[in-house]
Coordinates of C-alpha atoms and ligand atoms in Angstrom, one line a residue:
Chain A
M1018 CA -13.5 9.4 11.7
L1019 CA -9.9 10.5 11.5
P1020 CA -8.6 13.1 13.9
N1021 CA -8.5 16.7 12.6
F1022 CA -5.7 18.0 10.5
T1023 CA -4.8 20.9 8.2
Y1024 CA -4.3 19.8 4.6
V1025 CA -2.4 21.1 1.7
C1026 CA -1.8 19.6 -1.7
A1027 CA 1.6 20.8 -2.8
S1028 CA 2.2 22.0 -6.3
S1029 CA 6.0 21.8 -6.2
E1030 CA 8.7 20.0 -4.3
K1031 CA 9.7 23.4 -2.9
E1032 CA 6.3 24.2 -1.6
A1033 CA 6.0 20.7 -0.1
I1034 CA 9.4 21.1 1.7
K1035 CA 8.3 24.5 3.0
H1036 CA 5.1 23.1 4.5
L1037 CA 7.0 20.2 6.0
A1038 CA 9.1 22.6 8.0
S1039 CA 6.1 23.3 10.2
D1040 CA 5.7 21.3 13.4
G1041 CA 3.7 18.1 13.2
A1042 CA 3.6 18.0 9.4
R1043 CA 3.4 14.6 7.6
I1044 CA 3.8 13.6 4.0
H1045 CA 0.8 12.0 2.2
A1046 CA 1.6 10.0 -0.9
G1047 CA -1.0 7.2 -1.4
G1048 CA -2.1 7.5 2.2
T1049 CA -2.6 3.8 2.7
D1050 CA -0.2 3.6 5.6
L1051 CA -0.5 7.2 6.9
L1052 CA -4.3 7.1 7.3
G1053 CA -4.2 3.8 9.1
C1054 CA -1.7 5.2 11.6
L1055 CA -3.7 8.3 12.2
R1056 CA -6.9 6.3 12.6
D1057 CA -5.2 4.1 15.2
H1058 CA -3.6 7.0 17.0
V1059 CA -0.1 5.7 16.4
F1060 CA 0.9 9.3 15.9
T1061 CA -0.8 12.6 15.2
A1062 CA -0.5 15.0 12.3
R1063 CA -1.1 18.7 12.6
K1064 CA -0.7 19.2 8.9
I1065 CA -0.9 16.7 6.0
V1066 CA 1.2 17.7 3.1
S1067 CA 0.1 15.8 0.0
I1068 CA 2.8 15.2 -2.6
S1069 CA 0.4 13.1 -4.7
K1070 CA 0.1 15.7 -7.5
L1071 CA 3.8 16.3 -8.0
D1072 CA 4.6 15.4 -11.6
S1073 CA 8.3 15.3 -11.0
L1074 CA 7.8 12.3 -8.6
H1075 CA 5.8 10.2 -11.1
G1076 CA 6.9 7.8 -13.7
I1077 CA 9.5 5.2 -14.4
R1078 CA 12.3 5.9 -16.9
K1079 CA 15.7 4.9 -18.1
T1080 CA 18.7 6.9 -16.8
A1081 CA 21.6 8.1 -18.9
E1082 CA 23.8 5.6 -17.2
G1083 CA 21.6 2.7 -18.4
G1084 CA 19.8 2.2 -15.1
L1085 CA 16.3 3.0 -14.1
R1086 CA 14.7 5.9 -12.2
V1087 CA 11.6 4.9 -10.4
G1088 CA 9.7 8.0 -9.2
A1089 CA 8.7 7.9 -5.6
L1090 CA 5.0 8.1 -6.6
A1091 CA 5.1 5.1 -8.9
T1092 CA 2.4 2.9 -7.6
I1093 CA 3.3 -0.7 -6.5
T1094 CA 1.1 -1.9 -9.4
E1095 CA 3.1 0.2 -11.8
V1096 CA 6.4 -1.2 -10.5
A1097 CA 5.0 -4.8 -10.6
R1098 CA 3.9 -4.4 -14.2
N1099 CA 6.7 -2.3 -15.7
P1100 CA 8.2 -4.3 -18.6
I1101 CA 11.8 -3.3 -17.9
I1102 CA 11.5 -4.1 -14.2
R1103 CA 10.0 -7.5 -15.0
D1104 CA 12.7 -8.2 -17.4
R1105 CA 15.9 -6.9 -15.8
Y1106 CA 15.0 -6.4 -12.1
H1107 CA 12.8 -9.4 -11.7
V1108 CA 13.2 -9.5 -7.9
L1109 CA 11.6 -6.1 -7.6
A1110 CA 8.6 -6.9 -9.9
Q1111 CA 8.1 -10.1 -7.9
A1112 CA 8.3 -8.4 -4.5
A1113 CA 5.9 -5.6 -5.6
S1114 CA 3.4 -8.1 -6.9
E1115 CA 3.4 -9.8 -3.4
V1116 CA 2.7 -6.5 -1.5
A1117 CA -0.7 -6.2 0.2
S1118 CA -3.9 -6.5 -2.0
P1119 CA -4.7 -5.3 -5.5
Q1120 CA -6.5 -2.3 -4.2
L1121 CA -3.5 -1.3 -2.0
R1122 CA -1.0 -1.9 -4.8
N1123 CA -3.1 0.4 -7.0
Q1124 CA -2.9 3.2 -4.5
G1125 CA 0.3 2.7 -2.4
T1126 CA 3.5 4.1 -3.8
I1127 CA 7.0 2.8 -3.8
G1128 CA 8.2 5.8 -1.8
G1129 CA 5.5 5.2 0.8
N1130 CA 6.3 1.5 0.9
I1131 CA 9.9 2.0 1.9
C1132 CA 8.9 4.7 4.4
Q1133 CA 6.0 2.7 6.0
K1134 CA 5.7 2.3 9.7
P1135 CA 6.2 -1.0 11.5
R1136 CA 3.3 -3.4 12.0
C1137 CA 4.1 -4.6 15.5
W1138 CA 0.7 -5.0 17.2
Y1139 CA 1.8 -3.2 20.3
Y1140 CA 3.1 -0.3 18.3
R1141 CA -0.1 -0.1 16.3
G1142 CA -2.2 -0.8 19.4
E1143 CA -2.9 1.2 22.5
F1144 CA 0.6 0.5 24.0
H1145 CA 2.9 3.4 24.8
C1146 CA 5.9 1.4 23.7
L1147 CA 9.6 2.3 23.3
R1148 CA 9.2 3.2 19.7
K1149 CA 6.4 5.6 20.6
G1150 CA 8.4 7.3 23.3
G1151 CA 7.5 4.9 26.1
D1152 CA 10.0 3.0 28.2
Q1153 CA 9.5 -0.6 27.2
C1154 CA 9.1 -3.0 24.3
F1155 CA 6.0 -5.1 25.1
A1156 CA 6.9 -7.7 22.5
A1157 CA 10.0 -8.7 24.4
G1158 CA 8.0 -10.6 27.1
G1159 CA 4.7 -10.7 25.2
E1160 CA 3.1 -11.9 22.0
N1161 CA 6.2 -12.0 19.8
Q1162 CA 5.3 -14.6 17.2
F1163 CA 5.7 -12.1 14.3
H1164 CA 8.8 -10.4 15.7
C1165 CA 12.4 -10.4 14.7
I1166 CA 15.2 -13.1 15.0
F1167 CA 18.0 -10.7 13.8
G1168 CA 18.9 -7.2 14.9
G1169 CA 16.6 -6.9 17.9
D1170 CA 17.9 -4.3 20.2
M1171 CA 15.5 -3.0 22.9
C1172 CA 12.8 -3.1 20.2
Y1173 CA 11.9 -6.2 18.2
I1174 CA 9.9 -5.1 15.2
V1175 CA 10.3 -6.5 11.7
H1176 CA 10.4 -4.2 8.8
P1177 CA 7.1 -4.7 6.9
S1178 CA 8.2 -3.7 3.4
D1179 CA 8.6 -6.3 0.6
T1180 CA 10.1 -3.9 -1.9
S1181 CA 12.9 -2.7 0.4
P1182 CA 14.8 -6.0 0.5
A1183 CA 14.4 -6.3 -3.3
L1184 CA 15.8 -2.8 -3.8
L1185 CA 18.7 -3.4 -1.5
S1186 CA 19.5 -6.7 -3.3
L1187 CA 19.7 -4.7 -6.5
G1188 CA 22.1 -2.1 -5.0
A1189 CA 19.4 0.7 -5.4
S1190 CA 19.8 4.2 -4.0
V1191 CA 17.3 6.7 -2.7
Q1192 CA 17.1 10.2 -4.0
I1193 CA 16.0 12.7 -1.3
S1194 CA 15.1 16.4 -1.4
G1195 CA 14.9 18.7 1.6
K1196 CA 15.4 22.2 3.0
R1197 CA 19.2 21.8 2.7
G1198 CA 19.2 20.5 -0.8
S1199 CA 19.3 17.0 -2.3
R1200 CA 21.2 13.9 -1.4
T1201 CA 21.4 10.3 -2.7
V1202 CA 21.7 7.5 -0.2
L1203 CA 22.3 3.8 -0.7
M1204 CA 19.2 1.8 0.1
E1205 CA 21.5 -0.1 2.5
H1206 CA 21.9 3.0 4.6
F1207 CA 18.3 4.2 4.4
H1208 CA 16.7 2.2 7.2
I1209 CA 17.8 2.7 10.8
P1210 CA 18.1 -0.2 13.2
P1211 CA 16.6 0.3 16.7
G1212 CA 20.1 0.3 18.3
Q1213 CA 20.8 3.5 16.5
D1214 CA 17.5 5.3 17.1
V1215 CA 14.5 3.4 18.4
Q1216 CA 12.0 6.0 17.3
K1217 CA 13.0 6.3 13.7
E1218 CA 12.8 3.8 10.8
T1219 CA 14.6 5.8 8.2
I1220 CA 17.4 8.4 8.0
L1221 CA 14.8 11.0 6.6
E1222 CA 14.6 14.4 8.4
P1223 CA 11.1 15.7 8.9
D1224 CA 11.4 18.2 6.0
E1225 CA 12.8 15.6 3.6
I1226 CA 11.0 13.9 0.7
V1227 CA 12.0 10.8 -1.2
T1228 CA 11.8 11.9 -4.8
A1229 CA 13.0 8.7 -6.6
I1230 CA 14.7 5.4 -6.4
L1231 CA 17.6 4.8 -8.7
L1232 CA 18.4 1.3 -9.9
P1233 CA 21.9 0.7 -11.3
P1234 CA 22.3 -0.8 -14.8
A1235 CA 21.4 -4.5 -14.7
S1236 CA 24.0 -7.0 -15.9
P1237 CA 22.5 -9.5 -18.4
A1238 CA 24.3 -12.2 -16.3
M1239 CA 22.3 -11.3 -13.2
K1240 CA 19.4 -13.5 -12.1
S1241 CA 17.1 -12.3 -9.3
S1242 CA 14.1 -13.5 -7.4
Y1243 CA 11.9 -12.8 -4.3
R1244 CA 10.3 -15.4 -2.1
K1245 CA 7.8 -14.5 0.6
V1246 CA 6.1 -16.8 3.0
R1247 CA 3.0 -15.6 4.8
A1248 CA 0.4 -17.2 7.0
R1249 CA -2.4 -17.1 4.5
Q1250 CA -3.1 -16.8 0.8
S1251 CA -4.9 -13.5 0.7
W1252 CA -2.9 -10.3 1.6
D1253 CA -0.5 -10.6 4.5
F1254 CA 2.9 -9.4 5.6
A1255 CA 6.0 -11.7 5.3
L1256 CA 6.7 -14.2 8.1
A1257 CA 10.0 -14.5 6.4
G1258 CA 11.4 -14.0 2.9
T1259 CA 14.4 -13.5 0.8
A1260 CA 15.5 -11.4 -2.1
L1261 CA 18.3 -12.7 -4.2
A1262 CA 20.3 -11.0 -6.9
I1263 CA 23.1 -13.2 -8.2
Q1264 CA 25.5 -12.9 -11.1
F1265 CA 26.5 -16.2 -12.5
S1266 CA 29.3 -17.3 -14.8
G1267 CA 28.0 -20.6 -15.9
A1268 CA 26.9 -22.3 -12.7
T1269 CA 29.4 -20.4 -10.6
V1270 CA 28.3 -17.5 -8.5
E1271 CA 30.4 -14.4 -9.3
K1272 CA 28.6 -11.9 -7.1
A1273 CA 25.6 -12.2 -4.8
R1274 CA 23.3 -10.0 -2.8
V1275 CA 21.0 -11.8 -0.4
V1276 CA 18.5 -9.8 1.7
F1277 CA 15.9 -11.1 4.1
S1278 CA 12.4 -9.8 4.8
G1279 CA 10.2 -10.4 7.8
V1280 CA 13.0 -11.3 10.2
A1281 CA 14.7 -8.1 11.2
P1282 CA 13.9 -4.4 12.1
V1283 CA 15.5 -3.4 8.8
P1284 CA 15.9 -5.3 5.5
W1285 CA 18.5 -7.7 6.5
R1286 CA 21.5 -8.3 4.3
S1287 CA 23.1 -11.7 4.9
K1288 CA 26.8 -11.4 4.2
E1289 CA 27.1 -14.9 5.6
V1290 CA 25.1 -16.4 2.7
E1291 CA 26.8 -14.2 0.2
K1292 CA 30.2 -15.3 1.4
T1293 CA 29.2 -19.0 1.4
I1294 CA 28.1 -19.0 -2.2
T1295 CA 30.4 -16.5 -3.9
G1296 CA 33.0 -18.1 -6.2
K1297 CA 31.4 -21.5 -6.0
R1298 CA 29.2 -23.7 -8.1
L1299 CA 25.6 -23.3 -6.8
D1300 CA 24.2 -26.8 -6.4
A1301 CA 22.0 -28.5 -3.8
N1302 CA 25.0 -29.1 -1.5
L1303 CA 26.1 -25.5 -1.5
A1304 CA 22.5 -24.3 -1.0
A1305 CA 22.2 -26.5 2.1
K1306 CA 25.4 -25.0 3.5
A1307 CA 24.2 -21.5 2.6
A1308 CA 20.9 -22.1 4.4
E1309 CA 22.8 -23.0 7.6
A1310 CA 24.9 -19.8 7.2
A1311 CA 21.6 -17.9 6.8
V1312 CA 20.4 -18.5 10.3
K1313 CA 23.8 -18.2 12.0
G1314 CA 23.4 -15.7 14.8
A1315 CA 19.6 -15.8 14.7
E1316 CA 18.0 -15.4 18.1
A1317 CA 14.5 -16.6 18.8
M1318 CA 12.2 -15.2 21.4
E1319 CA 9.6 -17.2 23.2
K1320 CA 7.1 -17.5 20.3
N1321 CA 9.0 -16.9 17.0
A1322 CA 11.4 -19.8 17.0
Y1323 CA 9.6 -21.3 14.0
K1324 CA 11.1 -18.5 11.9
I1325 CA 14.6 -20.0 12.1
P1326 CA 13.8 -23.3 10.3
L1327 CA 11.4 -21.4 8.0
L1328 CA 14.1 -19.0 6.9
R1329 CA 16.6 -21.9 6.5
G1330 CA 14.1 -23.7 4.2
I1331 CA 13.3 -20.6 2.2
V1332 CA 17.0 -19.8 1.5
E1333 CA 17.8 -23.4 0.5
E1334 CA 14.8 -23.7 -1.8
E1335 CA 15.2 -20.3 -3.4
L1336 CA 19.0 -20.8 -4.1
I1337 CA 18.3 -24.1 -5.8
A1338 CA 15.5 -22.6 -7.8
I1339 CA 17.5 -19.6 -8.9
A1340 CA 20.3 -21.8 -10.1
K1341 CA 17.8 -23.5 -12.5
L1342 CA 16.3 -20.2 -13.8
Chain B
M1409 CA -22.7 14.1 14.4
E1410 CA -21.8 17.6 15.3
E1411 CA -20.0 18.5 12.1
D1412 CA -23.0 17.2 10.0
N1413 CA -25.4 19.5 11.8
K1414 CA -23.1 22.4 11.3
N1415 CA -23.1 21.9 7.6
K1416 CA -26.7 21.0 7.2
H1417 CA -27.4 23.7 4.7
I1418 CA -25.1 22.3 2.2
H1419 CA -25.2 18.6 2.7
L1420 CA -28.1 16.5 1.8
T1421 CA -29.1 13.8 4.1
R1422 CA -29.5 10.3 2.6
R1423 CA -33.2 10.6 2.7
S1424 CA -33.4 14.0 1.1
F1425 CA -31.0 12.8 -1.5
F1426 CA -33.3 10.0 -2.5
S1427 CA -36.4 12.2 -2.5
T1428 CA -34.8 14.8 -4.7
M1429 CA -32.6 12.6 -6.8
G1430 CA -35.1 12.6 -9.6
M1431 CA -34.7 16.3 -10.0
G1432 CA -30.9 16.1 -10.0
A1433 CA -30.7 18.4 -7.0
A1434 CA -27.7 16.7 -5.6
T1435 CA -25.5 17.2 -8.6
V1436 CA -24.4 20.2 -10.5
V1437 CA -22.8 19.8 -13.8
A1438 CA -19.9 22.1 -13.6
S1439 CA -17.3 20.9 -16.0
N1440 CA -16.6 24.4 -17.2
N1441 CA -15.7 25.3 -13.6
L1442 CA -13.2 22.4 -13.1
A1443 CA -10.1 24.5 -13.9
A1444 CA -11.2 27.1 -11.3
W1445 CA -11.6 24.4 -8.6
A1446 CA -8.3 22.8 -9.5
S1447 CA -6.4 26.1 -9.0
E1448 CA -7.6 26.1 -5.4
E1449 CA -5.9 22.9 -4.7
N1450 CA -2.8 24.5 -3.2
K1451 CA -4.8 26.4 -0.6
V1452 CA -4.2 25.2 2.9
M1453 CA -7.4 23.6 4.1
D1454 CA -8.3 24.4 7.6
P1455 CA -9.5 21.5 9.7
T1456 CA -12.7 23.1 10.9
E1457 CA -13.7 25.2 7.9
P1458 CA -15.2 22.9 5.2
T1459 CA -13.8 23.5 1.7
K1460 CA -15.5 23.1 -1.6
I1461 CA -14.4 20.3 -3.8
T1462 CA -15.5 18.7 -7.0
L1463 CA -15.9 14.9 -7.4
K1464 CA -16.8 13.0 -10.5
I1465 CA -18.8 10.0 -9.6
N1466 CA -20.6 7.6 -12.0
G1467 CA -20.3 10.2 -14.7
Q1468 CA -21.8 13.0 -12.7
T1469 CA -20.1 16.0 -11.2
H1470 CA -20.7 16.7 -7.6
R1471 CA -19.7 19.8 -5.7
I1472 CA -19.6 19.4 -2.0
L1473 CA -18.1 21.0 1.1
V1474 CA -15.7 18.6 2.9
E1475 CA -13.4 18.6 5.9
P1476 CA -9.9 17.5 5.0
R1477 CA -10.1 14.4 7.2
W1478 CA -13.2 13.0 5.5
S1479 CA -12.7 9.8 3.6
L1480 CA -14.2 9.2 0.2
L1481 CA -16.2 6.4 1.7
F1482 CA -17.7 8.8 4.3
V1483 CA -18.6 11.3 1.6
L1484 CA -20.2 8.7 -0.7
R1485 CA -22.3 7.2 2.0
E1486 CA -23.2 10.0 4.3
H1487 CA -23.3 13.0 2.0
L1488 CA -24.2 11.7 -1.4
G1489 CA -26.5 8.8 -0.5
L1490 CA -24.4 6.3 -2.4
S1491 CA -24.5 3.6 0.2
A1492 CA -23.5 0.6 -1.9
A1493 CA -19.8 0.9 -0.8
K1494 CA -19.8 -0.5 2.8
T1495 CA -17.9 0.4 5.9
G1496 CA -16.0 -2.5 7.3
C1497 CA -12.6 -2.3 8.9
E1498 CA -11.8 1.3 7.7
R1499 CA -8.1 0.2 7.6
G1500 CA -7.7 -1.2 4.1
E1501 CA -8.1 -4.8 5.3
C1502 CA -11.5 -6.0 4.2
G1503 CA -12.4 -4.6 0.8
A1504 CA -16.1 -3.8 1.6
C1505 CA -15.5 -0.2 0.5
T1506 CA -14.0 -1.0 -2.9
V1507 CA -14.8 1.5 -5.7
L1508 CA -13.1 2.2 -9.0
I1509 CA -10.9 5.2 -9.2
D1510 CA -9.7 5.9 -12.8
N1511 CA -10.8 2.3 -13.7
V1512 CA -8.8 0.5 -11.0
P1513 CA -10.2 -0.9 -7.7
R1514 CA -9.2 1.0 -4.6
Y1515 CA -10.4 1.3 -1.0
A1516 CA -12.6 4.3 -0.5
C1517 CA -11.9 4.1 3.3
M1518 CA -8.2 4.8 2.7
T1519 CA -8.7 7.6 0.2
L1520 CA -9.3 11.2 1.4
A1521 CA -12.1 12.8 -0.4
V1522 CA -9.9 15.8 -1.2
E1523 CA -7.4 13.4 -2.8
A1524 CA -10.0 12.0 -5.2
Q1525 CA -10.5 15.3 -7.0
G1526 CA -9.7 15.1 -10.7
T1527 CA -10.4 11.4 -10.9
E1528 CA -13.3 9.4 -12.3
I1529 CA -15.0 7.4 -9.5
V1530 CA -17.3 4.5 -10.2
T1531 CA -19.4 2.9 -7.4
L1532 CA -21.7 -0.1 -7.6
E1533 CA -24.6 2.3 -8.4
G1534 CA -22.7 3.3 -11.5
L1535 CA -22.6 -0.3 -12.9
M1536 CA -26.3 -0.4 -13.4
K1537 CA -27.5 -0.2 -17.0
G1538 CA -30.6 1.8 -16.4
E1539 CA -32.9 -0.5 -14.6
E1540 CA -30.9 -3.6 -15.4
L1541 CA -28.0 -5.1 -13.6
G1542 CA -24.5 -4.8 -15.1
H1543 CA -22.7 -8.0 -16.2
V1544 CA -20.8 -8.6 -13.0
Q1545 CA -23.8 -7.9 -10.8
Q1546 CA -25.9 -10.3 -13.0
A1547 CA -23.1 -13.0 -12.6
F1548 CA -23.1 -12.7 -8.8
L1549 CA -26.9 -13.1 -8.8
E1550 CA -26.9 -16.1 -11.1
Q1551 CA -24.1 -17.8 -9.2
D1552 CA -25.6 -17.1 -5.7
A1553 CA -22.3 -15.5 -4.8
F1554 CA -23.2 -14.2 -1.4
Q1555 CA -24.8 -15.0 1.9
C1556 CA -25.4 -11.9 4.0
G1557 CA -24.3 -9.7 1.1
Y1558 CA -22.3 -7.2 3.1
C1559 CA -19.1 -7.8 1.2
T1560 CA -20.9 -8.1 -2.2
P1561 CA -20.7 -4.5 -3.5
G1562 CA -17.0 -4.5 -2.8
Q1563 CA -16.5 -7.9 -4.4
I1564 CA -18.4 -6.8 -7.5
M1565 CA -16.3 -3.7 -7.8
A1566 CA -13.1 -5.6 -7.4
A1567 CA -14.2 -8.1 -10.0
D1568 CA -15.3 -5.4 -12.4
G1569 CA -12.0 -3.6 -12.0
L1570 CA -10.1 -6.9 -12.6
L1571 CA -12.0 -7.5 -15.8
R1572 CA -11.4 -4.0 -17.0
S1573 CA -7.7 -4.5 -17.1
N1574 CA -7.7 -8.3 -17.8
P1575 CA -10.9 -9.4 -19.6
K1576 CA -9.9 -13.1 -19.6
P1577 CA -8.1 -13.8 -16.3
T1578 CA -6.7 -17.2 -15.5
D1579 CA -7.9 -19.0 -12.3
G1580 CA -4.7 -17.8 -10.5
E1581 CA -5.3 -14.2 -11.7
I1582 CA -8.9 -14.3 -10.4
R1583 CA -7.7 -15.5 -7.0
K1584 CA -5.1 -12.8 -6.8
G1585 CA -7.3 -10.1 -8.2
M1586 CA -10.0 -10.9 -5.6
S1587 CA -7.6 -11.3 -2.7
G1588 CA -8.2 -7.8 -1.3
N1589 CA -11.9 -8.6 -0.5
L1590 CA -12.7 -10.7 2.5
C1591 CA -16.1 -12.5 2.9
R1592 CA -16.9 -13.4 6.5
C1593 CA -19.6 -15.7 5.3
G1594 CA -17.1 -17.7 3.3
A1595 CA -18.9 -17.5 -0.1
Y1596 CA -15.6 -17.6 -1.9
H1597 CA -16.4 -20.7 -4.0
N1598 CA -19.4 -19.0 -5.6
I1599 CA -17.7 -15.6 -5.8
F1600 CA -15.0 -17.4 -7.9
Q1601 CA -17.7 -18.9 -10.1
A1602 CA -19.4 -15.6 -10.5
V1603 CA -16.2 -13.9 -11.8
N1604 CA -15.9 -16.7 -14.4
R1605 CA -19.5 -16.2 -15.3
A1606 CA -19.0 -12.4 -15.6
V1607 CA -16.2 -13.1 -18.1
E1608 CA -18.7 -14.9 -20.2
L1609 CA -21.4 -12.3 -19.9
K1610 CA -18.9 -9.6 -20.8
G1611 CA -18.1 -11.5 -23.9
G1612 CA -14.5 -12.2 -22.8
G1613 CA -15.0 -16.0 -22.6
Ligands
FAD498 C1 -3.9 -4.2 5.0 C2 -2.5 -3.8 4.5 C3 -1.6 -4.8 4.1 C4 -0.4 -4.5 3.7 N1 0.5 -5.5 3.3 C5 1.8 -5.2 2.9 C6 2.7 -6.2 2.4 O1 2.3 -7.4 2.4 N2 3.9 -5.9 2.0 C7 4.3 -4.6 2.0 O2 5.4 -4.3 1.7 N3 3.5 -3.6 2.4 C8 2.2 -3.9 2.9 N4 1.4 -2.9 3.3 C9 1.9 -1.5 3.3 C10 1.5 -0.8 2.0 O3 2.2 -1.4 0.9 C11 2.0 0.6 2.2 O4 1.0 1.2 3.0 C12 2.1 1.5 1.0 O5 3.1 1.0 0.1 C13 2.5 2.9 1.4 O6 2.5 3.7 0.3 P1 1.6 5.0 0.3 O7 1.9 5.8 -0.9 O8 0.2 4.7 0.5 O9 2.2 5.7 1.6 P2 1.6 6.8 2.6 O10 0.6 6.1 3.5 O11 1.2 8.0 1.9 O12 2.9 7.1 3.4 C14 3.5 6.1 4.3 C15 4.5 6.8 5.2 O13 5.6 7.2 4.4 C16 5.8 8.6 4.4 N5 6.0 8.9 3.0 C17 5.3 8.5 1.9 N6 5.9 8.9 0.7 C18 7.0 9.6 1.1 C19 8.0 10.2 0.3 N7 8.0 10.2 -1.0 N8 9.1 10.7 1.0 C20 9.1 10.7 2.4 N9 8.2 10.1 3.1 C21 7.1 9.5 2.5 C22 4.5 9.2 4.9 O14 4.7 10.3 5.6 C23 4.0 8.0 5.8 O15 4.6 8.1 7.1 C24 0.1 -3.2 3.7 C25 -0.8 -2.2 4.1 C26 -2.1 -2.5 4.5 C27 -3.0 -1.4 4.9
FES499 S1 -13.7 -0.6 4.9 FE1 -12.2 -0.2 3.5 S2 -11.0 -1.9 3.3 FE2 -12.4 -2.4 5.0
FES500 S1 -21.6 -12.6 1.9 FE1 -21.5 -12.2 4.0 S2 -19.6 -11.2 4.1 FE2 -19.6 -12.0 2.1

């Protein structure tokens, strides 16, 4: 049984924001991450503010600028199946179809997916870790086989979302509404590394709601893909993965965005790989060089060193594959 | 449980449900009242004061009093006597609690009962055709697709949901479609055969 909470189903964004101002209020979209956290006492909620019936947050539609607006409440299944996303933002459709299980994709929303809490077993378990306000990261000297090789700083989680790296590779931005009005933030600035604030995963204030995700117009010369490696075939989080969005002119890379999943506390943009391939012909040789660049600066802990050759292999294979698409 | 006793006058126990089911005592057809219930949605629900909600399950409308923290799974099993959906992990990891919500498989353990208002819920009980097994149930029986049977209702609901949106899935689509349901007995091979058999029985093959 879940701990007790007050519940309200908001009928407008304004009403939701008003309720979120009260102490200990939490947003409920699909509930698939929230309820798990409450059940495991990761945090408490005095009031659950459901946004699930807000029409303005549903739907996927074209924008006047030729891009796409994905409502925060679009389910992962809707994102994975949307014909425009499959056609022009392939990396996002692929990443969405790799999220969790069919049941969770049918219920979980894209807004909830980018706002989900980390899966570190100490954080989810009965450990009063740094991220929960304690004074140490238990993964640092503990069972760290699923932890990060980039960006660790006092805390060594990996960001669990598959859709976030895909969105970042596409140059997406996040539309946010709160007490003080609306703002739009680049996906790249949405997640917070532990060095900046070890208890927060996103820039959201407690009264703020993600209302939509905006995708810029997709160039017909862009190819994109997502590759995720996990420990088993049924649902699982990424051990490592990469989102690629590359604009080609013939075989030459004009522009590239490369973002890793499963290896860092935030979706991890690899400017090293981008630099290595931009302006060059993407062939097997270059892919091998880029794969070396991908792991530059990676730091293994006691039990996650396998992630370095794994990531190197993923990047090399995926770059070769995308050149042939 | 304490809260159950408190609300005894409104909840039916499982046994009383079965003994009165024939008279339809557990359900009230209240479609004309739906609008009135819906307008109450924005009320702040107090944690300790049960609130009236309406759920549509297997084509029947049920009005019940719930606490906000009650999952759909808890309400189905403990208050409506629909015990086919099983309690496993209660964390969205095993699939034993799978039901259809608006025709797609979802986990009843990860769904608050209050959130399921206004949807059409189908449980394994709802797949029966009178006294006869539904196609997917029949296929599981024919293919011996279980050992202990604990995961089976969830597997069947996942398969039924899969075939509703994709009547003729490929092998890969079946594997992916069934990947949210774990079987600790490892009956996967026969479960896979059963989904293929269900395609035939449903006339998709
Ligand atoms: C067993 C299991 C396996 C999983 N595997 C994967 C996986 O492989 N890959 C992956 O990417 N994910 C995975 N997930 C996570 C899952 O995809 C997320 O739980 C889901 O996308 C969250 O969406 P939701 O709508 O249910 O969010 P909720 O549970 O409703 O919310 C999640 C969090 O975000 C906040 N929130 C939700 N919506 C908004 C909004 N619009 N604005 C501001 N804050 C908001 C909530 O307050 C809460 O803290 C898995 C989850 C489970 C339980
Ligand atoms: S009991 Fe719901 S998924 Fe395990
Ligand atoms: S038959 Fe025993 S768990 Fe699947």
